[in-house]
Coordinates of C-alpha atoms in Angstrom, one line a residue:
X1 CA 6.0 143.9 197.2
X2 CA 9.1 141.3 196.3
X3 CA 10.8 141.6 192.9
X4 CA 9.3 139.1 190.8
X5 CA 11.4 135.9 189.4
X6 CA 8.9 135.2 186.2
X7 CA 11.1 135.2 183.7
X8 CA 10.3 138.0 180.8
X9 CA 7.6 137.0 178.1
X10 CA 9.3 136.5 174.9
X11 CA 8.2 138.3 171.8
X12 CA 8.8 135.6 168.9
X13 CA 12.5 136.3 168.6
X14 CA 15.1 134.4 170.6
X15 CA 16.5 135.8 173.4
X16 CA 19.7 134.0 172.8
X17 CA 23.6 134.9 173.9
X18 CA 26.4 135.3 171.5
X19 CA 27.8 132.0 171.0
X20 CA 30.4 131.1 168.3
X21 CA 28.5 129.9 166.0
X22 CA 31.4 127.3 164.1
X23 CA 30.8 125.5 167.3
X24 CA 27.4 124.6 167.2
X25 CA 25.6 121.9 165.7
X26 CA 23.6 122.9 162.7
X27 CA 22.8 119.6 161.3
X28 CA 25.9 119.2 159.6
X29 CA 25.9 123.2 157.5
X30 CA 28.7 124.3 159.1
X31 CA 30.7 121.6 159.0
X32 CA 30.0 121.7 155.1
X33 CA 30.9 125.6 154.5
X34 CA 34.0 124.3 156.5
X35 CA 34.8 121.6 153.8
X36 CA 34.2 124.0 150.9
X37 CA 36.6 126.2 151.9
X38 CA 39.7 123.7 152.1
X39 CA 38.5 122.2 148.9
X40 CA 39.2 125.9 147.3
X41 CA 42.4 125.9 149.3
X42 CA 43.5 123.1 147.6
X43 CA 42.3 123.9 144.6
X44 CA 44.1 127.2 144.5
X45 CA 47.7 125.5 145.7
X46 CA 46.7 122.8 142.7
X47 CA 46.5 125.6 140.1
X48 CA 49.6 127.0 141.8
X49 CA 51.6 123.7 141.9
X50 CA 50.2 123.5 137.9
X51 CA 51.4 126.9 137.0
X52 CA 55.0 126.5 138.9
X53 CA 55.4 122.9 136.9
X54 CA 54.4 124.4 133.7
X55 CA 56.8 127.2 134.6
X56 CA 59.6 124.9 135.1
X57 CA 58.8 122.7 132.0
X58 CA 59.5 126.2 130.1
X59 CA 62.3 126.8 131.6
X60 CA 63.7 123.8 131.0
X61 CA 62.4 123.7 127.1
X62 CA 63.6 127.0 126.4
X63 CA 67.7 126.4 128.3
X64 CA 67.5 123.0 126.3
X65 CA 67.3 124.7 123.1
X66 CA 69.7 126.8 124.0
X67 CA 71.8 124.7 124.9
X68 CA 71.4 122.6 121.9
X69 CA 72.0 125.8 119.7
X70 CA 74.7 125.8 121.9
X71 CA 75.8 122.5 121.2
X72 CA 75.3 122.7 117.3
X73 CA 77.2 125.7 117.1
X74 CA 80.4 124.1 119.0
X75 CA 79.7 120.8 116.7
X76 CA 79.6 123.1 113.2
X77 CA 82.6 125.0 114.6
X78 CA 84.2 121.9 115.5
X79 CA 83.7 120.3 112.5
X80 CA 85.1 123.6 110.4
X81 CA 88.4 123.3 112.7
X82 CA 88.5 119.7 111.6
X83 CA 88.3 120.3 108.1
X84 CA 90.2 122.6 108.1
X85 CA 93.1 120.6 110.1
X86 CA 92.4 117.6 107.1
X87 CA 93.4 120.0 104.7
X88 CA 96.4 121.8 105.8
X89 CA 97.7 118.4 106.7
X90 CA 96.9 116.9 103.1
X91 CA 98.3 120.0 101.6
X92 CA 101.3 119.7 103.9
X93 CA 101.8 115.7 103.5
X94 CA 101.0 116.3 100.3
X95 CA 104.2 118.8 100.0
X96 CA 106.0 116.2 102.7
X97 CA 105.4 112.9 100.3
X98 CA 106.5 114.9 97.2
X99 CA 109.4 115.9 98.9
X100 CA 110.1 112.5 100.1
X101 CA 109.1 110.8 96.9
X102 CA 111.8 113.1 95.3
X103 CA 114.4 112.3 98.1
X104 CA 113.7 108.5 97.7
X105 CA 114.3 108.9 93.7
X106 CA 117.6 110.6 94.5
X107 CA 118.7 108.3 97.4
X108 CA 118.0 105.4 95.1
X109 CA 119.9 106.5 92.1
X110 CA 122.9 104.9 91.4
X111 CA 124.7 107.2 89.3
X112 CA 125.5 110.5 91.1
X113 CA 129.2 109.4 90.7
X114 CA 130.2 112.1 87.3
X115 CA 132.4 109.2 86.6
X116 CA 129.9 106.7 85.8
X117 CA 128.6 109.6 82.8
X118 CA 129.7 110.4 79.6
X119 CA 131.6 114.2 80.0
X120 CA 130.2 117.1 79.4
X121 CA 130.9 119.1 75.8
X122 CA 134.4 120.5 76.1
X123 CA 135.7 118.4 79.6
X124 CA 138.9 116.7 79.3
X125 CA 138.5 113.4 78.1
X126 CA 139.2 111.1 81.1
X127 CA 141.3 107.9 81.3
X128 CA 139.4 104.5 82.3
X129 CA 140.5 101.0 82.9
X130 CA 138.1 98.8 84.7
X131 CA 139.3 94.9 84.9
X132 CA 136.6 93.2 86.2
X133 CA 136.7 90.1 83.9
X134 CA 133.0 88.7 85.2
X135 CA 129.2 89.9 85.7
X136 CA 128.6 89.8 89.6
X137 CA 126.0 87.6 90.8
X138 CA 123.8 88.6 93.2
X139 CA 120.9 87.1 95.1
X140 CA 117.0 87.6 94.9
X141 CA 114.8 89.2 97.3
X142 CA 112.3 87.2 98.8
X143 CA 111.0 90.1 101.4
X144 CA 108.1 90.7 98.8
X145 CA 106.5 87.3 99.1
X146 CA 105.3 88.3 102.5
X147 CA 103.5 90.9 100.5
X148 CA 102.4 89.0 97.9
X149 CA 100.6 86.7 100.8
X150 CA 98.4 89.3 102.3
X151 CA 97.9 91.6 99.2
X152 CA 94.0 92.7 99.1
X153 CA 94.4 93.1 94.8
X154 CA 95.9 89.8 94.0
X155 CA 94.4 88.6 90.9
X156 CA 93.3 91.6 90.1
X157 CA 96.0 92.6 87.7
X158 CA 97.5 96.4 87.1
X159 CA 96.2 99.2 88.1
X160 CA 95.9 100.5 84.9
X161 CA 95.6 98.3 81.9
X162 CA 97.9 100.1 79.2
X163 CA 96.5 97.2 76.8
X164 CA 92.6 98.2 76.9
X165 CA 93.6 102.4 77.6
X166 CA 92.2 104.7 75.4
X167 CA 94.1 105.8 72.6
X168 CA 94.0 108.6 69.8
X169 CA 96.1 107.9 66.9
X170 CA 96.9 110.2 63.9
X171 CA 95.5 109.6 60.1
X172 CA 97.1 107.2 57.9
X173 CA 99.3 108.7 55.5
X174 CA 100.0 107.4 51.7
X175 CA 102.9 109.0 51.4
X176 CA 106.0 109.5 54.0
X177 CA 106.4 113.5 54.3
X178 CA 109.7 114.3 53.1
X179 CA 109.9 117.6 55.1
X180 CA 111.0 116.5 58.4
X181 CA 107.9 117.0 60.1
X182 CA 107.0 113.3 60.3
X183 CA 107.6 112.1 62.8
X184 CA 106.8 115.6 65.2
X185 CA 109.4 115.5 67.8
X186 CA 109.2 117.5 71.2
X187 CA 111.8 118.4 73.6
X188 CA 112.6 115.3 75.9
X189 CA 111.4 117.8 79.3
X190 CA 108.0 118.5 77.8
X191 CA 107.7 115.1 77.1
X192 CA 108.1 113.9 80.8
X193 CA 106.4 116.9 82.1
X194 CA 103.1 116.1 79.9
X195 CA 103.6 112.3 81.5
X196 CA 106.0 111.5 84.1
X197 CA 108.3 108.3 83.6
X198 CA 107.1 107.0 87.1
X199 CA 103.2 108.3 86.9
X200 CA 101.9 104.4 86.1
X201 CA 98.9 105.2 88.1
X202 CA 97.9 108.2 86.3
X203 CA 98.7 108.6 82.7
X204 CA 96.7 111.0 80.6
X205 CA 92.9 110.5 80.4
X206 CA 93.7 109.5 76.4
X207 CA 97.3 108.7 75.3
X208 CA 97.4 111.2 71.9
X209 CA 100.2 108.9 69.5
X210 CA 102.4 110.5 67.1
X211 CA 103.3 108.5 65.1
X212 CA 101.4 105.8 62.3
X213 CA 99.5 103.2 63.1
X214 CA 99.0 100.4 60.3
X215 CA 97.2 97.9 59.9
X216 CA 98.8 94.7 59.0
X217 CA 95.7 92.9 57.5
X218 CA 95.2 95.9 54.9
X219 CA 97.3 95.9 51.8
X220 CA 97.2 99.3 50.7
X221 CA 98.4 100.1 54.7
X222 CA 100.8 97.9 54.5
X223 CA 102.1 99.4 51.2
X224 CA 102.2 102.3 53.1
X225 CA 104.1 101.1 55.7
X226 CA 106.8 99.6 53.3
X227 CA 107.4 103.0 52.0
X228 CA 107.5 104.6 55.6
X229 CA 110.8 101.9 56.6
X230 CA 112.6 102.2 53.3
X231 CA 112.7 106.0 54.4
X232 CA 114.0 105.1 57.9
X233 CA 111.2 106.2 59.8
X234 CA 109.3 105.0 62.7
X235 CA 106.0 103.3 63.1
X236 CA 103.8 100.7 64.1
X237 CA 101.8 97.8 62.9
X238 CA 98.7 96.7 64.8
X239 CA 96.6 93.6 64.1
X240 CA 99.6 91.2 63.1
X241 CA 97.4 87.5 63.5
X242 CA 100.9 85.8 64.3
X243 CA 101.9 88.2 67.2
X244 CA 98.3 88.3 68.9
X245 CA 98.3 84.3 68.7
X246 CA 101.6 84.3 70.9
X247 CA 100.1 86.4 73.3
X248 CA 97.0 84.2 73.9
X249 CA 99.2 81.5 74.1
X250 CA 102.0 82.7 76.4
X251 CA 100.7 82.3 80.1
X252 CA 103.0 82.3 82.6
X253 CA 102.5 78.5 82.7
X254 CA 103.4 78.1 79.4
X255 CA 106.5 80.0 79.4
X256 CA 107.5 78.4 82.2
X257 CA 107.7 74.9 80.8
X258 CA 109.5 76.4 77.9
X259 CA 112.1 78.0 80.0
X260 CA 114.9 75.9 81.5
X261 CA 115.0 75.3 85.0
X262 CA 117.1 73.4 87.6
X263 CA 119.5 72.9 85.2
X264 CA 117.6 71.1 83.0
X265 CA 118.7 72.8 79.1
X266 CA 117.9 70.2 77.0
X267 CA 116.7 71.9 73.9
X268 CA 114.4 73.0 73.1
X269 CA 114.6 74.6 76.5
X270 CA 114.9 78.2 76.6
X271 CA 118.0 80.0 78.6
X272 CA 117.5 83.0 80.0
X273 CA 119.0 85.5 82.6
X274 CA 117.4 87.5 85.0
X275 CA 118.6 90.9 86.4
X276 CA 118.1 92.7 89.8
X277 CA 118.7 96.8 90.3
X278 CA 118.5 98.3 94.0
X279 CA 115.5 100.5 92.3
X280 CA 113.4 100.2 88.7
X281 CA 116.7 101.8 86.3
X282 CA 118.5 99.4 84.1
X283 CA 121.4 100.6 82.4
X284 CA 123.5 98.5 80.3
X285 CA 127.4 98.1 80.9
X286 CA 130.5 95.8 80.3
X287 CA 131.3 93.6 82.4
X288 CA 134.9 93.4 82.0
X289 CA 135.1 97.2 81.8
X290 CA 133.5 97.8 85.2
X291 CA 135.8 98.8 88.1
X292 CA 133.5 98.9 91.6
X293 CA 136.7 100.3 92.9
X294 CA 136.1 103.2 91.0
X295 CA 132.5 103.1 90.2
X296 CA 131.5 101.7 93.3
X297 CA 128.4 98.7 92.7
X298 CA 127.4 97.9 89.0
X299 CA 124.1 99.2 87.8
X300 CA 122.7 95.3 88.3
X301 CA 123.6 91.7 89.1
X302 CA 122.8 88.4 87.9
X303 CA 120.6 86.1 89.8
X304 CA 119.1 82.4 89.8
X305 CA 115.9 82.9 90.0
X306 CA 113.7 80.3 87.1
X307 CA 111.0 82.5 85.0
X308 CA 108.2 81.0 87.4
X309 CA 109.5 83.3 90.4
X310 CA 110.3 86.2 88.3
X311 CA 106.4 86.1 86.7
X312 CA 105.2 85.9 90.6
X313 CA 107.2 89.0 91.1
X314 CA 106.1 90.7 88.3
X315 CA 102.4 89.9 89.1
X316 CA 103.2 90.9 92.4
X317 CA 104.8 94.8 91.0
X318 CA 101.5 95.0 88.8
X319 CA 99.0 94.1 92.0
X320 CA 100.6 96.2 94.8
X321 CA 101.8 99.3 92.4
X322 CA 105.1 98.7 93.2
X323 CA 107.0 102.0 94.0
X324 CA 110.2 103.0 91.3
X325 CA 112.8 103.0 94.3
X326 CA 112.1 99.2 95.1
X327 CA 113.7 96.2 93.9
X328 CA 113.5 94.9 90.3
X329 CA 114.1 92.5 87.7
X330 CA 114.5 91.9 84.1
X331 CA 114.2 89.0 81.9
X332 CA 116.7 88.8 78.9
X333 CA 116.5 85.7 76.5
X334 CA 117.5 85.0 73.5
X335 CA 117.8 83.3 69.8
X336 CA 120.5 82.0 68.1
X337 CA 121.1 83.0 64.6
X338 CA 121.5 79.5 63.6
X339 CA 118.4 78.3 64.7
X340 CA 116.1 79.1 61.8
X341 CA 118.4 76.7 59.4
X342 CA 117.8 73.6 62.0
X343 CA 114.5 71.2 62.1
X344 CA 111.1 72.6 63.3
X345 CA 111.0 70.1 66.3
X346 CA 114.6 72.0 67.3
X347 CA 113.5 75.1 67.3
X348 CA 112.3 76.9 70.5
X349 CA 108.8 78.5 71.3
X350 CA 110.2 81.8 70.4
X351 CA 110.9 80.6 66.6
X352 CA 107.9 78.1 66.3
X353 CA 105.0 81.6 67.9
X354 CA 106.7 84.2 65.8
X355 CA 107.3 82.7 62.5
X356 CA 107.7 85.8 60.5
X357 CA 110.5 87.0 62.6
X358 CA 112.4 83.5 62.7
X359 CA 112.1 82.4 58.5
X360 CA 115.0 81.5 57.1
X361 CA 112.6 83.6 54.0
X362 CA 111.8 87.3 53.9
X363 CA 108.9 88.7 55.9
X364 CA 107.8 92.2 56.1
X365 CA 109.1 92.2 59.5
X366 CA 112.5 90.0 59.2
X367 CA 113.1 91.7 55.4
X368 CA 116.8 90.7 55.3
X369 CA 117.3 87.2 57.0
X370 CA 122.0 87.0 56.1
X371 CA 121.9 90.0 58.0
X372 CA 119.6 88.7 60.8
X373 CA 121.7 88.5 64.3
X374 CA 118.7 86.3 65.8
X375 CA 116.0 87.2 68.4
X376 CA 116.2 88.9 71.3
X377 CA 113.3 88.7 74.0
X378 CA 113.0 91.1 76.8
X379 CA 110.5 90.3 80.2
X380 CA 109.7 93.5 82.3
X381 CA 107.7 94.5 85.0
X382 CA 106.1 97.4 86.1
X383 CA 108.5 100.1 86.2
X384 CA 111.5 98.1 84.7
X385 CA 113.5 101.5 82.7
X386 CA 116.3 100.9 80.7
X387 CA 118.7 103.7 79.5
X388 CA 118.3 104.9 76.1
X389 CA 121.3 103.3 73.8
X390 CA 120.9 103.0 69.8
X391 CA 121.1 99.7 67.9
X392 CA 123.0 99.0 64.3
X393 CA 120.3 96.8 62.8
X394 CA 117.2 97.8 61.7
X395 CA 114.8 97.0 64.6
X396 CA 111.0 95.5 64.4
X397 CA 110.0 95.2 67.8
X398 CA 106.7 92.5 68.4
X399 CA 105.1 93.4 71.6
X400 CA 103.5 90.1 72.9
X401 CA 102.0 90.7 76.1
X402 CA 101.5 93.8 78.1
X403 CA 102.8 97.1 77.2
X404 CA 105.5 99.4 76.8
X405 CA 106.2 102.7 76.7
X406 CA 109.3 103.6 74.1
X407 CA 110.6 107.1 74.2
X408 CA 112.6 107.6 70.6
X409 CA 115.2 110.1 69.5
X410 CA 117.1 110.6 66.1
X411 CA 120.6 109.5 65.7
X412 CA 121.5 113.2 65.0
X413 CA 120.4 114.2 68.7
X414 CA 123.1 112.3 69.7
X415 CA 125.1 114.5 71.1
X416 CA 122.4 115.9 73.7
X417 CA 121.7 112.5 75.1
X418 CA 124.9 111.9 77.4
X419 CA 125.8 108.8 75.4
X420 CA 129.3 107.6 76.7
X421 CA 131.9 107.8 73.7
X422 CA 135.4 106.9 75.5
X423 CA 136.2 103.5 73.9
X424 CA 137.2 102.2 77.3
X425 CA 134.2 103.2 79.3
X426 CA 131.8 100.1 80.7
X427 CA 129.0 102.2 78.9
X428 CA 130.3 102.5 75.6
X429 CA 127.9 103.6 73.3
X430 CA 125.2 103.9 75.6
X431 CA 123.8 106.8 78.2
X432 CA 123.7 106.1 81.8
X433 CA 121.5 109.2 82.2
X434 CA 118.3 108.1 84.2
X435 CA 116.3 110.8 81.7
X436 CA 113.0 110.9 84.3
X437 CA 115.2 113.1 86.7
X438 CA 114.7 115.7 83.8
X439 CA 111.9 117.1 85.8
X440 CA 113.6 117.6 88.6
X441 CA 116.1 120.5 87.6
X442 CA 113.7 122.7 89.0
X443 CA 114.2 121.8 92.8
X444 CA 116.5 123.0 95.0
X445 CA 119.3 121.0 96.4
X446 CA 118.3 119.9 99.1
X447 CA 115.4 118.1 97.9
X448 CA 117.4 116.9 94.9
X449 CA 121.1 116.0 95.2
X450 CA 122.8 115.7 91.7
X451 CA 126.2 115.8 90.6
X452 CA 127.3 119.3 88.5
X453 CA 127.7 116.9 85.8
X454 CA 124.6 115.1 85.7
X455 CA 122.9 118.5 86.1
X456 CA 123.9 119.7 83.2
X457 CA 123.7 116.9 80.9
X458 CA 119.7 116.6 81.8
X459 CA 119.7 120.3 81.0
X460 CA 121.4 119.4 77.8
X461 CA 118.9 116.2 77.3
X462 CA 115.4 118.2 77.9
X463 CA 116.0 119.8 75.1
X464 CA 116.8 116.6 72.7
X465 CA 113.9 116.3 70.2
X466 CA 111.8 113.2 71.4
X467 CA 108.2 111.1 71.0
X468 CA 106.9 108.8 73.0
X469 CA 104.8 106.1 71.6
X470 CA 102.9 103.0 73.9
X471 CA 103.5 99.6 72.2
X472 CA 100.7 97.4 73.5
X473 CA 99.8 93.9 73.3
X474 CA 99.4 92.7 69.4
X475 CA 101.7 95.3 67.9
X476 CA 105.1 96.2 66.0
X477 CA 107.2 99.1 66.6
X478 CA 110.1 99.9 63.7
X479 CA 112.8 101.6 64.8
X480 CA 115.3 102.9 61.8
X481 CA 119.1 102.1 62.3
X482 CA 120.6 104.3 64.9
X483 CA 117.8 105.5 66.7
X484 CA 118.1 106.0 70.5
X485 CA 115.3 104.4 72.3
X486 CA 114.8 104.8 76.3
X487 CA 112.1 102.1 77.2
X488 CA 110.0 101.9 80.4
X489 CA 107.5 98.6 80.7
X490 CA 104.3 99.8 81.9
X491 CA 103.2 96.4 82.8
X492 CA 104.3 92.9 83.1
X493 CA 104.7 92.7 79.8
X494 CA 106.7 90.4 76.7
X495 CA 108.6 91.7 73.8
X496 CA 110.8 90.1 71.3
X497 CA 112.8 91.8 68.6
X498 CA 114.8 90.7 65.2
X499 CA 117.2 93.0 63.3
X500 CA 117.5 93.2 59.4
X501 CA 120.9 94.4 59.0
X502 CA 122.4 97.9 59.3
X503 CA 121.3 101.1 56.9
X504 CA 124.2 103.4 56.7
X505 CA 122.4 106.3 55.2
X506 CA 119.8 107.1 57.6
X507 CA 117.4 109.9 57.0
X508 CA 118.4 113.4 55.3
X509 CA 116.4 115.1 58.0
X510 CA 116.8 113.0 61.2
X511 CA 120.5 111.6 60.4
X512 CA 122.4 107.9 60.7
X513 CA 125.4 106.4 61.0
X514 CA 127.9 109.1 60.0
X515 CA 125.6 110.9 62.8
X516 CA 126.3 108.4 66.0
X517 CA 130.2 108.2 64.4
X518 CA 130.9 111.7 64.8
X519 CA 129.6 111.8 68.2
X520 CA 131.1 108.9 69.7
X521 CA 134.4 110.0 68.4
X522 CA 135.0 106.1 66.7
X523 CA 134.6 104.3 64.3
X524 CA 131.4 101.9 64.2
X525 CA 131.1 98.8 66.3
X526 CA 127.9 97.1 66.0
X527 CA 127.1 95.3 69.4
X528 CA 123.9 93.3 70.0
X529 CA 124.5 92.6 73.3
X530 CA 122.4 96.4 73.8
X531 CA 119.0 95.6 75.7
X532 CA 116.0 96.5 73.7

């Protein structure tokens, strides 16, 4: 029989070959298990990619902070170098503008020649002749108005205001103490020390006064007073109506028209002359005594400038602070005698503002008018010092405007203030010691230069007993006869003066004439033409 070609009889279940089943057509199933897959794919790489970002953001977070620790720590580091740099170089500049403030004083000061001082206790007196015959003339410095242009405190006036500082005085007394401890004295080197001659800018928080302070519209005070100048001691009025009047009315402008000018000294026109010094020392000297040969230049020179320029200057010095080794000027005027016994309408401003000081009558502060040598005004500016020097007459000092600061010693410390006593000397009588160097002993020589001569005499002077008293604006100082007085204006300041003859006597415990006569070796010459 032939082999049969019917194919086999299926039995419900296919008979089918293997096939790869991802390529055949399902309706679409596989093709979605396919889809499914990749999506999980992706999703995986997504939360990968997420992960690796987040990662990364860390990373970069957490080195960011670090570095910004970093950063702060260099910056606080930084900043300690920096201040510490500040202050070694303010300590050190500091150190450096000390040391050149100090060489500048020096370098400035005219007398480190031992010739120009008086000679020391047991030197061989030394023979002078100076022949000058006339007072050089010099010429104004007009560098400063430059200055004055651009100046960022104009019209702001001083830096400090010595008329409106604080103050402490002592109690009023009713009776003068006859023990010697009125008024209490100090060595001249503590005085300084406490308050620098040259500290303008910083003076004590409270300026403590020594000595009494009266006041002229109360009688029993003033009775007080009288009792305190027939002993020859010093004090000061306050409150005097006449005095404070004046220095409302004195404005520059006003002085100005009083003062002559461009020749024009038709009365009553004030004269006046006006000094310049290569620094802020004024020491008074003869003229026709002064050898430059010898000497070299005299301690000032005359110059023409009118009160109006010499009032900008000052205004200037009190604006800007102006330093002690720069240029200054003075302002000397003064009042004849004679002019109390002519008319009113020929009197000048001077005799017509302080009545009491010009009366032909006695006045508490002009007490003997035969005796009266006239009035003598000085002008200063900040700085202006003049070397202490004693006067004859007894002394009542009105300070108009501004303020002073008068440094007072007894006529029997006479011979510990380097007061020149050779007859022939162009400082006769008077001390051409510049007494703020006192607190410089103490430095070595080569931030100080001094002579061996004036070294020793400010040894001798800080040891001279001394006050210091502030006359301000509205007040009278009273100096006895014969007492040494070193002034420094503290301010642009106005002060006029009248003497009521000489007292011979003094005071049993601070001295007087026989005092100054023993140490300057002659016999008594009263001179007014001594700057007060």
């Amino acid at each position: 029989m032939s082999e049969s070609t019917t194919p086999p009889r299926s039995n419900g279940k296919a008979n089918l070959r293997r096939v790869d089943r991802s390529k055949l057509d399902d309706g679409g199933t596989g093709k979605s298990k396919v889809s499914y897959a990749q999506r999980r794919r992706r999703k995986h790489i997504f939360y990968a990619a997420i992960a690796a970002i987040g990662l990364a953001v860390a990373y970069v977070v957490v080195k960011s902070s670090k570095s910004s620790e970093g950063n702060k720590y260099l910056r606080d580091r930084l900043v300690r170098a920096q201040t510490l740099r500040d202050a070694i170089s303010q300590r050190v500049g500091r150190k450096v503008d000390e040391q050149s403030k100090r060489k500048q004083f020096n370098n400035s000061n005219r007398y480190l020649d031992p010739r120009q001082l008086a000679t020391l206790p047991g030197e061989e007196p030394e023979s002078y002749d100076g022949k000058e015959g006339v007072r050089p003339d010099g010429v104004g410095d007009d560098e400063w108005r430059v200055g004055a242009k651009h100046n960022s405190r104009r019209h702001l006036g001083p830096k400090v205001d010595y008329v409106t500082h604080p103050y402490e005085y002592p109690k009023i007394m009713d009776e003068p103490p006859m023990d010697g401890s009125y008024p209490p004295m100090e060595p001249m080197k503590k005085i300084f020390e406490t308050w620098g001659q040259d500290d303008l800018d910083d003076p004590p928080e409270t300026i403590v006064e020594v000595l009494q302070h009266f006041d002229y519209m109360s009688k029993w005070q003033m009775e007080a007073a009288l009792k305190f100048r027939d002993l020859e001691l010093p004090f000061k009025v306050y409150n005097v109506p006449e005095v404070i009047a004046a220095g409302r009315k004195w404005t520059d402008e006003y002085l100005s028209e009083h003062f002559a000018k461009d020749d024009d000294f038709t009365p009553p026109k004030m004269r006046s002359t006006i000094s310049k010094s290569v620094d802020n020392f004024f020491a008074f000297y003869y003229p026709d005594r002064w050898n430059t040969e010898l000497l070299g230049p005299t301690p000032s020179v005359d110059i023409d400038w009118t009160f109006d320029k010499w009032a900008r200057h000052a205004v200037y010095a009190d604006e800007t602070g102006l330093s002690s080794n720069s240029k200054h000027y003075y302002l000397e005027a003064g009042v004849s005698p004679k002019e109390r016994h002519k008319t009113s309408d020929k009197w000048t401003f001077v005799s017509k503002d302080l009545p009491s000081f010009s009366s032909p009558e006695p006045t508490f502060f002009g007490f003997n008018p035969p005796e009266q040598k006239g009035i003598q005004c000085r002008f200063g500016e900040r700085g202006v010092t003049a070397a202490t020097h004693y006067d004859g007459g007894r002394n009542m000092v009105a300070m108009v405007t501004g303020a002073k600061r008068y440094i007072l010693s007894p006529p029997n410390a006479c011979p510990k203030l380097g007061v020149v006593t050779s007859r022939h000397h162009p400082s006769y009588r008077h001390s051409m010691l510049n007494f703020g160097r006192v607190t410089l002993l103490d430095e070595s020589d080569d931030v100080v230069e001094m002579s061996e001569r004036e070294r020793e005499w400010l040894k001798i002077a800080g040891e001279a007993p001394t006050l210091s008293t502030v006359l301000k604006a509205g007040e009278v100082l009273y100096i006895p006869s014969h007492w040494f007085h070193y002034i420094i204006s503290l301010q642009k300041s106005a002060q006029c003066n009248t003497r009521s003859g000489i007292d011979e006597e003094g005071n049993p415990n601070f001295g007087g004439l026989a005092d100054v006569t023993k140490c300057t070796a002659h016999a008594y010459d009263d001179d007014d033409r001594a700057g007060d």
